[in-house]
């Protein structure tokens, strides 16, 4: 029987050249046996998990790899490009909370994994952080919004303590910047997300929205929602923010034509949510075999959930470009879209493959 390995490893933190997110974090390690000798030219199984917030936090992504070591026991892999078994690498919000890496290994090359250790990722590759549809970072608890693909607009900033948040705004029509509005939470604030003219902060089971109308006016807090289980994450695009727990998702939006920021619509899933992706005016949240879409019309109106599709095998990931999102399983792909001329978001069309899907590319991606 092979002895249990231990690993000496380094993170290279280089971004793989892929046409579409998800990219990968290059990971290099040397496998040794307990006698201190490298496991040379051996087949090993590796399980990688990304954990949110703490060592005992929520697993936001997990994947497996099968690798062969070289004569020195060295192997290489790209985190984010293995066989996903939980979550979506492209949906990880690198700008919210600390992230931890858990490594498990089967020295026999199978799936009988042993936990090698969990360590905090002390830095995140910038390209991964910037690739988020709507990425946020915190500098002394100031919400800083970066939107590579959708160009977030709207002069809003929220400053927060453990349980209190206050908003600062400038009207799109001009005038002076001002503080306006304060809210409190019954438990500590743990996350935030931002889109055009809106910001949402959330605690373990509560979320509150701050907005300024695209037509001008005063920045205000408006609306609060609660969840029956702990909030797992958030995703934003253009005029919408989606907050989700294990099996529930809720949307906060402001109409492109103006008006108040509001919560509208809630959906539930029969199994745990494992991924989210957004593009322009649409967002898709998905569990293992189910996907649901949220939209706001480019012509204005309310944000709404519309349409649900199911897959016969586990969803593996998603691609997005412009007004289209494609969600795919091992051999099936389905599309969610909204017309650039306005209207509702809809699922339309499904294709199947006779062998496993191995990749994709969207227009506008290099």
Short mmCIF file of N, CA, C and O in Angstrom, two decimals, residues 204-310:
data_model
loop_
_atom_site.label_atom_id
_atom_site.label_comp_id
_atom_site.label_asym_id
_atom_site.label_seq_id
_atom_site.Cartn_x
_atom_site.Cartn_y
_atom_site.Cartn_z
N UNK A 204 -25.81 38.27 7.48
CA UNK A 204 -25.97 36.83 7.30
C UNK A 204 -27.29 36.46 6.62
O UNK A 204 -27.34 35.58 5.76
N UNK A 205 -28.37 37.15 7.00
CA UNK A 205 -29.68 36.80 6.45
C UNK A 205 -30.48 38.03 6.00
O UNK A 205 -31.67 37.90 5.72
N UNK A 206 -29.86 39.20 5.90
CA UNK A 206 -30.59 40.43 5.57
C UNK A 206 -29.81 41.23 4.53
O UNK A 206 -28.58 41.28 4.56
N UNK A 207 -30.54 41.85 3.61
CA UNK A 207 -29.91 42.68 2.58
C UNK A 207 -30.68 43.99 2.41
O UNK A 207 -31.91 44.01 2.46
N UNK A 208 -29.94 45.09 2.21
CA UNK A 208 -30.55 46.42 2.07
C UNK A 208 -29.90 47.15 0.90
O UNK A 208 -28.69 47.03 0.66
N UNK A 209 -30.73 47.95 0.19
CA UNK A 209 -30.26 48.61 -1.01
C UNK A 209 -30.22 50.12 -0.91
O UNK A 209 -31.11 50.75 -0.32
N UNK A 210 -29.18 50.72 -1.52
CA UNK A 210 -29.02 52.17 -1.62
C UNK A 210 -29.00 52.54 -3.11
O UNK A 210 -28.42 51.82 -3.92
N UNK A 211 -29.63 53.65 -3.47
CA UNK A 211 -29.74 53.99 -4.89
C UNK A 211 -29.80 55.50 -5.08
O UNK A 211 -30.06 56.27 -4.15
N UNK A 212 -29.54 55.90 -6.31
CA UNK A 212 -29.91 57.23 -6.79
C UNK A 212 -30.55 57.03 -8.16
O UNK A 212 -30.11 56.18 -8.94
N UNK A 213 -31.61 57.75 -8.45
CA UNK A 213 -32.30 57.58 -9.72
C UNK A 213 -31.42 58.04 -10.89
O UNK A 213 -30.75 59.07 -10.80
N UNK A 214 -31.39 57.29 -11.99
CA UNK A 214 -30.67 57.73 -13.18
C UNK A 214 -31.15 59.09 -13.69
O UNK A 214 -30.41 59.78 -14.41
N UNK A 215 -32.38 59.47 -13.32
CA UNK A 215 -32.91 60.76 -13.73
C UNK A 215 -32.53 61.89 -12.80
O UNK A 215 -32.90 63.05 -13.02
N UNK A 216 -31.81 61.55 -11.73
CA UNK A 216 -31.40 62.57 -10.78
C UNK A 216 -32.18 62.49 -9.49
O UNK A 216 -33.11 61.70 -9.32
N UNK A 217 -31.79 63.33 -8.54
CA UNK A 217 -32.45 63.35 -7.25
C UNK A 217 -31.49 62.96 -6.15
O UNK A 217 -30.26 63.01 -6.30
N UNK A 218 -32.05 62.55 -5.03
CA UNK A 218 -31.30 62.27 -3.82
C UNK A 218 -30.98 60.79 -3.69
O UNK A 218 -31.79 59.94 -4.04
N UNK A 219 -29.80 60.48 -3.17
CA UNK A 219 -29.47 59.11 -2.85
C UNK A 219 -30.25 58.65 -1.62
O UNK A 219 -30.37 59.40 -0.64
N UNK A 220 -30.79 57.43 -1.67
CA UNK A 220 -31.63 56.95 -0.57
C UNK A 220 -31.47 55.46 -0.36
O UNK A 220 -31.19 54.70 -1.29
N UNK A 221 -31.68 55.04 0.89
CA UNK A 221 -31.88 53.63 1.18
C UNK A 221 -33.34 53.29 0.91
O UNK A 221 -34.23 54.05 1.28
N UNK A 222 -33.57 52.18 0.24
CA UNK A 222 -34.95 51.77 -0.02
C UNK A 222 -35.04 50.26 -0.11
O UNK A 222 -34.44 49.64 -0.99
N UNK A 223 -35.75 49.67 0.83
CA UNK A 223 -36.02 48.25 0.76
C UNK A 223 -35.05 47.38 1.53
O UNK A 223 -33.83 47.61 1.55
N UNK A 224 -35.61 46.39 2.18
CA UNK A 224 -34.84 45.41 2.93
C UNK A 224 -35.50 44.05 2.75
O UNK A 224 -36.74 43.94 2.75
N UNK A 225 -34.70 43.01 2.54
CA UNK A 225 -35.23 41.65 2.42
C UNK A 225 -34.48 40.74 3.38
O UNK A 225 -33.34 41.00 3.76
N UNK A 226 -35.15 39.67 3.79
CA UNK A 226 -34.53 38.68 4.66
C UNK A 226 -34.54 37.31 3.99
O UNK A 226 -35.37 37.03 3.12
N UNK A 227 -33.61 36.47 4.42
CA UNK A 227 -33.47 35.12 3.90
C UNK A 227 -33.64 34.12 5.04
O UNK A 227 -33.28 34.41 6.19
N UNK A 228 -34.16 32.96 4.71
CA UNK A 228 -34.40 31.94 5.73
C UNK A 228 -33.15 31.14 6.06
O UNK A 228 -33.12 30.41 7.05
N UNK A 229 -32.11 31.28 5.24
CA UNK A 229 -30.83 30.63 5.50
C UNK A 229 -29.71 31.61 5.15
O UNK A 229 -29.96 32.61 4.46
N UNK A 230 -28.49 31.37 5.61
CA UNK A 230 -27.41 32.34 5.40
C UNK A 230 -27.16 32.69 3.94
O UNK A 230 -27.16 31.81 3.07
N UNK A 231 -26.93 33.97 3.69
CA UNK A 231 -26.59 34.45 2.35
C UNK A 231 -25.23 33.91 1.96
O UNK A 231 -24.27 33.95 2.74
N UNK A 232 -25.13 33.39 0.72
CA UNK A 232 -23.89 32.80 0.22
C UNK A 232 -23.11 33.75 -0.67
O UNK A 232 -21.88 33.68 -0.74
N UNK A 233 -23.80 34.65 -1.39
CA UNK A 233 -23.07 35.50 -2.31
C UNK A 233 -23.96 36.48 -3.03
O UNK A 233 -25.16 36.59 -2.77
N UNK A 234 -23.36 37.22 -3.97
CA UNK A 234 -24.07 38.25 -4.73
C UNK A 234 -23.40 38.43 -6.08
O UNK A 234 -22.22 38.14 -6.25
N UNK A 235 -24.19 38.89 -7.04
CA UNK A 235 -23.67 39.20 -8.36
C UNK A 235 -24.45 40.39 -8.92
O UNK A 235 -25.64 40.54 -8.63
N UNK A 236 -23.78 41.24 -9.69
CA UNK A 236 -24.41 42.45 -10.18
C UNK A 236 -24.10 42.66 -11.65
O UNK A 236 -23.07 42.20 -12.16
N UNK A 237 -24.99 43.37 -12.33
CA UNK A 237 -24.74 43.81 -13.69
C UNK A 237 -25.67 44.96 -14.04
O UNK A 237 -26.85 44.93 -13.72
N UNK A 238 -25.11 45.99 -14.67
CA UNK A 238 -25.89 47.17 -15.04
C UNK A 238 -26.82 47.63 -13.92
O UNK A 238 -26.36 48.09 -12.90
N UNK A 239 -28.11 47.45 -14.04
CA UNK A 239 -29.06 48.05 -13.11
C UNK A 239 -29.62 47.06 -12.09
O UNK A 239 -30.62 47.34 -11.44
N UNK A 240 -29.01 45.89 -11.96
CA UNK A 240 -29.55 44.86 -11.05
C UNK A 240 -28.47 44.27 -10.15
O UNK A 240 -27.29 44.20 -10.53
N UNK A 241 -28.91 43.83 -8.97
CA UNK A 241 -28.06 43.10 -8.02
C UNK A 241 -28.85 41.87 -7.56
O UNK A 241 -30.00 42.00 -7.15
N UNK A 242 -28.24 40.71 -7.61
CA UNK A 242 -28.88 39.49 -7.14
C UNK A 242 -28.13 39.00 -5.90
O UNK A 242 -26.91 38.84 -5.92
N UNK A 243 -28.89 38.78 -4.82
CA UNK A 243 -28.35 38.23 -3.58
C UNK A 243 -28.93 36.83 -3.41
O UNK A 243 -30.13 36.63 -3.63
N UNK A 244 -28.10 35.86 -3.04
CA UNK A 244 -28.61 34.50 -2.94
C UNK A 244 -28.07 33.78 -1.72
O UNK A 244 -26.95 34.01 -1.26
N UNK A 245 -28.93 32.91 -1.19
CA UNK A 245 -28.57 31.99 -0.11
C UNK A 245 -28.37 30.60 -0.71
O UNK A 245 -28.11 30.48 -1.90
N UNK A 246 -28.54 29.57 0.07
CA UNK A 246 -28.31 28.22 -0.45
C UNK A 246 -29.33 27.82 -1.51
O UNK A 246 -28.98 27.21 -2.51
N UNK A 247 -30.59 28.19 -1.31
CA UNK A 247 -31.63 27.77 -2.25
C UNK A 247 -32.57 28.92 -2.66
O UNK A 247 -33.59 28.66 -3.30
N UNK A 248 -32.23 30.16 -2.34
CA UNK A 248 -33.12 31.29 -2.61
C UNK A 248 -32.33 32.45 -3.20
O UNK A 248 -31.19 32.70 -2.82
N UNK A 249 -32.94 33.17 -4.14
CA UNK A 249 -32.31 34.32 -4.76
C UNK A 249 -33.31 35.47 -4.90
O UNK A 249 -34.48 35.24 -5.23
N UNK A 250 -32.84 36.70 -4.64
CA UNK A 250 -33.70 37.89 -4.69
C UNK A 250 -32.99 39.01 -5.43
O UNK A 250 -31.76 39.14 -5.35
N UNK A 251 -33.79 39.82 -6.14
CA UNK A 251 -33.22 40.86 -6.98
C UNK A 251 -33.52 42.28 -6.54
O UNK A 251 -34.65 42.59 -6.15
N UNK A 252 -32.50 43.15 -6.60
CA UNK A 252 -32.64 44.58 -6.34
C UNK A 252 -32.28 45.31 -7.63
O UNK A 252 -31.28 44.99 -8.28
N UNK A 253 -33.09 46.29 -8.03
CA UNK A 253 -32.88 46.94 -9.32
C UNK A 253 -33.27 48.40 -9.25
O UNK A 253 -33.97 48.86 -8.34
N UNK A 254 -32.81 49.15 -10.24
CA UNK A 254 -33.37 50.46 -10.54
C UNK A 254 -33.59 50.50 -12.04
O UNK A 254 -32.80 49.98 -12.82
N UNK A 255 -34.71 51.08 -12.47
CA UNK A 255 -35.02 51.14 -13.89
C UNK A 255 -34.06 52.08 -14.61
O UNK A 255 -33.74 53.16 -14.09
N UNK A 256 -33.59 51.71 -15.80
CA UNK A 256 -32.75 52.63 -16.58
C UNK A 256 -33.45 53.96 -16.89
O UNK A 256 -32.79 54.95 -17.16
N UNK A 257 -34.79 53.95 -16.82
CA UNK A 257 -35.54 55.18 -17.08
C UNK A 257 -35.74 56.02 -15.84
O UNK A 257 -36.36 57.09 -15.89
N UNK A 258 -35.24 55.54 -14.69
CA UNK A 258 -35.36 56.31 -13.46
C UNK A 258 -36.36 55.70 -12.50
O UNK A 258 -36.99 54.68 -12.75
N UNK A 259 -36.47 56.35 -11.35
CA UNK A 259 -37.34 55.85 -10.30
C UNK A 259 -36.53 55.37 -9.11
O UNK A 259 -35.31 55.59 -9.02
N UNK A 260 -37.21 54.69 -8.20
CA UNK A 260 -36.57 54.23 -6.97
C UNK A 260 -35.90 52.87 -7.15
O UNK A 260 -36.36 52.05 -7.94
N UNK A 261 -34.85 52.65 -6.38
CA UNK A 261 -34.30 51.31 -6.28
C UNK A 261 -35.24 50.45 -5.46
O UNK A 261 -35.75 50.88 -4.43
N UNK A 262 -35.47 49.23 -5.91
CA UNK A 262 -36.47 48.38 -5.25
C UNK A 262 -36.07 46.91 -5.33
O UNK A 262 -35.40 46.47 -6.26
N UNK A 263 -36.53 46.14 -4.32
CA UNK A 263 -36.47 44.69 -4.39
C UNK A 263 -37.68 44.20 -5.16
O UNK A 263 -38.79 44.65 -4.93
N UNK A 264 -37.47 43.27 -6.08
CA UNK A 264 -38.60 42.70 -6.81
C UNK A 264 -38.26 41.28 -7.24
O UNK A 264 -37.32 41.05 -8.00
N UNK A 265 -39.05 40.35 -6.74
CA UNK A 265 -38.92 38.97 -7.18
C UNK A 265 -38.01 38.12 -6.33
O UNK A 265 -36.93 38.54 -5.91
N UNK A 266 -38.47 36.91 -6.07
CA UNK A 266 -37.73 35.92 -5.32
C UNK A 266 -37.97 34.56 -5.93
O UNK A 266 -39.10 34.24 -6.31
N UNK A 267 -36.92 33.77 -6.08
CA UNK A 267 -37.07 32.40 -6.60
C UNK A 267 -36.37 31.44 -5.65
O UNK A 267 -35.44 31.80 -4.93
N UNK A 268 -36.85 30.20 -5.66
CA UNK A 268 -36.24 29.15 -4.85
C UNK A 268 -35.81 28.00 -5.75
O UNK A 268 -36.36 27.79 -6.84
N UNK A 269 -34.83 27.25 -5.27
CA UNK A 269 -34.29 26.11 -5.98
C UNK A 269 -34.48 24.86 -5.14
O UNK A 269 -34.47 24.92 -3.91
N UNK A 270 -34.63 23.72 -5.80
CA UNK A 270 -34.84 22.46 -5.09
C UNK A 270 -33.54 21.86 -4.57
O UNK A 270 -33.55 20.94 -3.76
N UNK A 271 -32.42 22.39 -5.05
CA UNK A 271 -31.10 21.97 -4.55
C UNK A 271 -30.22 23.20 -4.43
O UNK A 271 -30.58 24.29 -4.89
N UNK A 272 -29.05 23.04 -3.84
CA UNK A 272 -28.20 24.19 -3.52
C UNK A 272 -27.74 24.95 -4.76
O UNK A 272 -27.33 24.34 -5.76
N UNK A 273 -27.81 26.28 -4.69
CA UNK A 273 -27.26 27.14 -5.73
C UNK A 273 -25.76 26.95 -5.77
O UNK A 273 -25.09 26.97 -4.74
N UNK A 274 -25.22 26.78 -6.98
CA UNK A 274 -23.77 26.57 -7.07
C UNK A 274 -23.08 27.56 -8.00
O UNK A 274 -21.86 27.55 -8.11
N UNK A 275 -23.83 28.43 -8.68
CA UNK A 275 -23.18 29.38 -9.57
C UNK A 275 -24.08 30.51 -9.99
O UNK A 275 -25.30 30.46 -9.86
N UNK A 276 -23.45 31.58 -10.51
CA UNK A 276 -24.18 32.75 -10.99
C UNK A 276 -23.34 33.42 -12.07
O UNK A 276 -22.11 33.42 -12.02
N UNK A 277 -24.01 34.00 -13.06
CA UNK A 277 -23.32 34.69 -14.14
C UNK A 277 -24.23 35.80 -14.64
O UNK A 277 -25.46 35.68 -14.62
N UNK A 278 -23.64 36.92 -15.06
CA UNK A 278 -24.45 38.04 -15.52
C UNK A 278 -23.83 38.72 -16.72
O UNK A 278 -22.62 38.61 -16.97
N UNK A 279 -24.67 39.41 -17.49
CA UNK A 279 -24.22 40.13 -18.68
C UNK A 279 -25.24 41.19 -19.03
O UNK A 279 -26.43 40.92 -19.13
N UNK A 280 -24.75 42.43 -19.19
CA UNK A 280 -25.62 43.54 -19.54
C UNK A 280 -26.86 43.59 -18.64
O UNK A 280 -26.75 43.84 -17.47
N UNK A 281 -28.03 43.29 -19.19
CA UNK A 281 -29.28 43.46 -18.44
C UNK A 281 -29.84 42.15 -17.88
O UNK A 281 -30.99 42.11 -17.45
N UNK A 282 -29.06 41.07 -17.91
CA UNK A 282 -29.58 39.77 -17.49
C UNK A 282 -28.61 39.07 -16.54
O UNK A 282 -27.40 39.28 -16.58
N UNK A 283 -29.18 38.21 -15.68
CA UNK A 283 -28.41 37.40 -14.75
C UNK A 283 -29.04 36.01 -14.69
O UNK A 283 -30.26 35.88 -14.71
N UNK A 284 -28.21 34.98 -14.61
CA UNK A 284 -28.68 33.61 -14.44
C UNK A 284 -28.06 33.03 -13.18
O UNK A 284 -26.84 33.13 -12.96
N UNK A 285 -28.91 32.46 -12.33
CA UNK A 285 -28.49 31.73 -11.14
C UNK A 285 -28.79 30.25 -11.38
O UNK A 285 -29.85 29.91 -11.91
N UNK A 286 -27.87 29.36 -11.00
CA UNK A 286 -28.12 27.95 -11.27
C UNK A 286 -27.67 27.06 -10.12
O UNK A 286 -26.75 27.37 -9.37
N UNK A 287 -28.41 25.96 -10.00
CA UNK A 287 -28.07 24.89 -9.05
C UNK A 287 -27.44 23.76 -9.85
O UNK A 287 -26.90 23.98 -10.93
N UNK A 288 -27.51 22.55 -9.35
CA UNK A 288 -26.88 21.44 -10.04
C UNK A 288 -27.53 21.13 -11.38
O UNK A 288 -26.85 20.85 -12.36
N UNK A 289 -28.86 21.20 -11.43
CA UNK A 289 -29.55 20.86 -12.68
C UNK A 289 -30.62 21.87 -13.08
O UNK A 289 -31.40 21.61 -14.00
N UNK A 290 -30.68 23.03 -12.45
CA UNK A 290 -31.72 24.01 -12.72
C UNK A 290 -31.11 25.40 -12.87
O UNK A 290 -30.17 25.75 -12.16
N UNK A 291 -31.64 26.19 -13.80
CA UNK A 291 -31.16 27.56 -14.02
C UNK A 291 -32.34 28.51 -14.18
O UNK A 291 -33.34 28.18 -14.83
N UNK A 292 -32.23 29.71 -13.58
CA UNK A 292 -33.29 30.70 -13.61
C UNK A 292 -32.72 32.07 -13.95
O UNK A 292 -31.61 32.41 -13.53
N UNK A 293 -33.50 32.85 -14.71
CA UNK A 293 -33.01 34.13 -15.21
C UNK A 293 -33.72 35.34 -14.64
O UNK A 293 -34.94 35.31 -14.40
N UNK A 294 -32.94 36.42 -14.41
CA UNK A 294 -33.45 37.71 -13.94
C UNK A 294 -33.05 38.77 -14.96
O UNK A 294 -31.96 38.72 -15.53
N UNK A 295 -33.93 39.74 -15.18
CA UNK A 295 -33.64 40.76 -16.19
C UNK A 295 -34.24 42.10 -15.80
O UNK A 295 -35.17 42.19 -14.98
N UNK A 296 -33.71 43.15 -16.40
CA UNK A 296 -34.38 44.44 -16.46
C UNK A 296 -34.27 44.90 -17.90
O UNK A 296 -33.23 44.75 -18.54
N UNK A 297 -35.36 45.41 -18.45
CA UNK A 297 -35.37 45.80 -19.85
C UNK A 297 -34.49 47.02 -20.10
O UNK A 297 -34.51 47.97 -19.30
N UNK A 298 -33.72 47.03 -21.18
CA UNK A 298 -32.95 48.23 -21.54
C UNK A 298 -33.84 49.46 -21.72
O UNK A 298 -33.37 50.60 -21.58
N UNK A 299 -35.12 49.24 -22.01
CA UNK A 299 -36.07 50.34 -22.20
C UNK A 299 -36.70 50.81 -20.89
O UNK A 299 -37.52 51.72 -20.89
N UNK A 300 -36.35 50.14 -19.79
CA UNK A 300 -36.91 50.53 -18.50
C UNK A 300 -37.93 49.54 -18.01
O UNK A 300 -38.26 48.54 -18.66
N UNK A 301 -38.44 49.79 -16.82
CA UNK A 301 -39.40 48.89 -16.20
C UNK A 301 -38.79 48.20 -14.99
O UNK A 301 -37.69 48.52 -14.55
N UNK A 302 -39.53 47.23 -14.46
CA UNK A 302 -39.12 46.54 -13.25
C UNK A 302 -38.15 45.40 -13.54
O UNK A 302 -38.20 44.79 -14.61
N UNK A 303 -37.28 45.13 -12.58
CA UNK A 303 -36.49 43.91 -12.63
C UNK A 303 -37.36 42.73 -12.28
O UNK A 303 -38.18 42.80 -11.36
N UNK A 304 -37.21 41.62 -13.01
CA UNK A 304 -38.08 40.46 -12.80
C UNK A 304 -37.35 39.16 -13.07
O UNK A 304 -36.43 39.10 -13.90
N UNK A 305 -37.78 38.10 -12.37
CA UNK A 305 -37.39 36.75 -12.73
C UNK A 305 -38.30 36.29 -13.85
O UNK A 305 -39.51 36.51 -13.82
N UNK A 306 -37.73 35.64 -14.86
CA UNK A 306 -38.55 35.08 -15.93
C UNK A 306 -37.87 33.87 -16.54
O UNK A 306 -36.78 33.97 -17.11
N UNK A 307 -38.51 32.71 -16.37
CA UNK A 307 -38.03 31.51 -17.03
C UNK A 307 -37.12 30.66 -16.18
O UNK A 307 -36.27 31.14 -15.44
N UNK A 308 -37.33 29.36 -16.31
CA UNK A 308 -36.53 28.36 -15.62
C UNK A 308 -36.34 27.17 -16.54
O UNK A 308 -37.26 26.77 -17.25
N UNK A 309 -35.12 26.62 -16.56
CA UNK A 309 -34.84 25.43 -17.36
C UNK A 309 -34.16 24.39 -16.49
O UNK A 309 -33.52 24.72 -15.48
N UNK A 310 -34.31 23.13 -16.87
CA UNK A 310 -33.65 22.04 -16.15
C UNK A 310 -32.75 21.26 -17.10
O UNK A 310 -32.95 21.25 -18.32
#
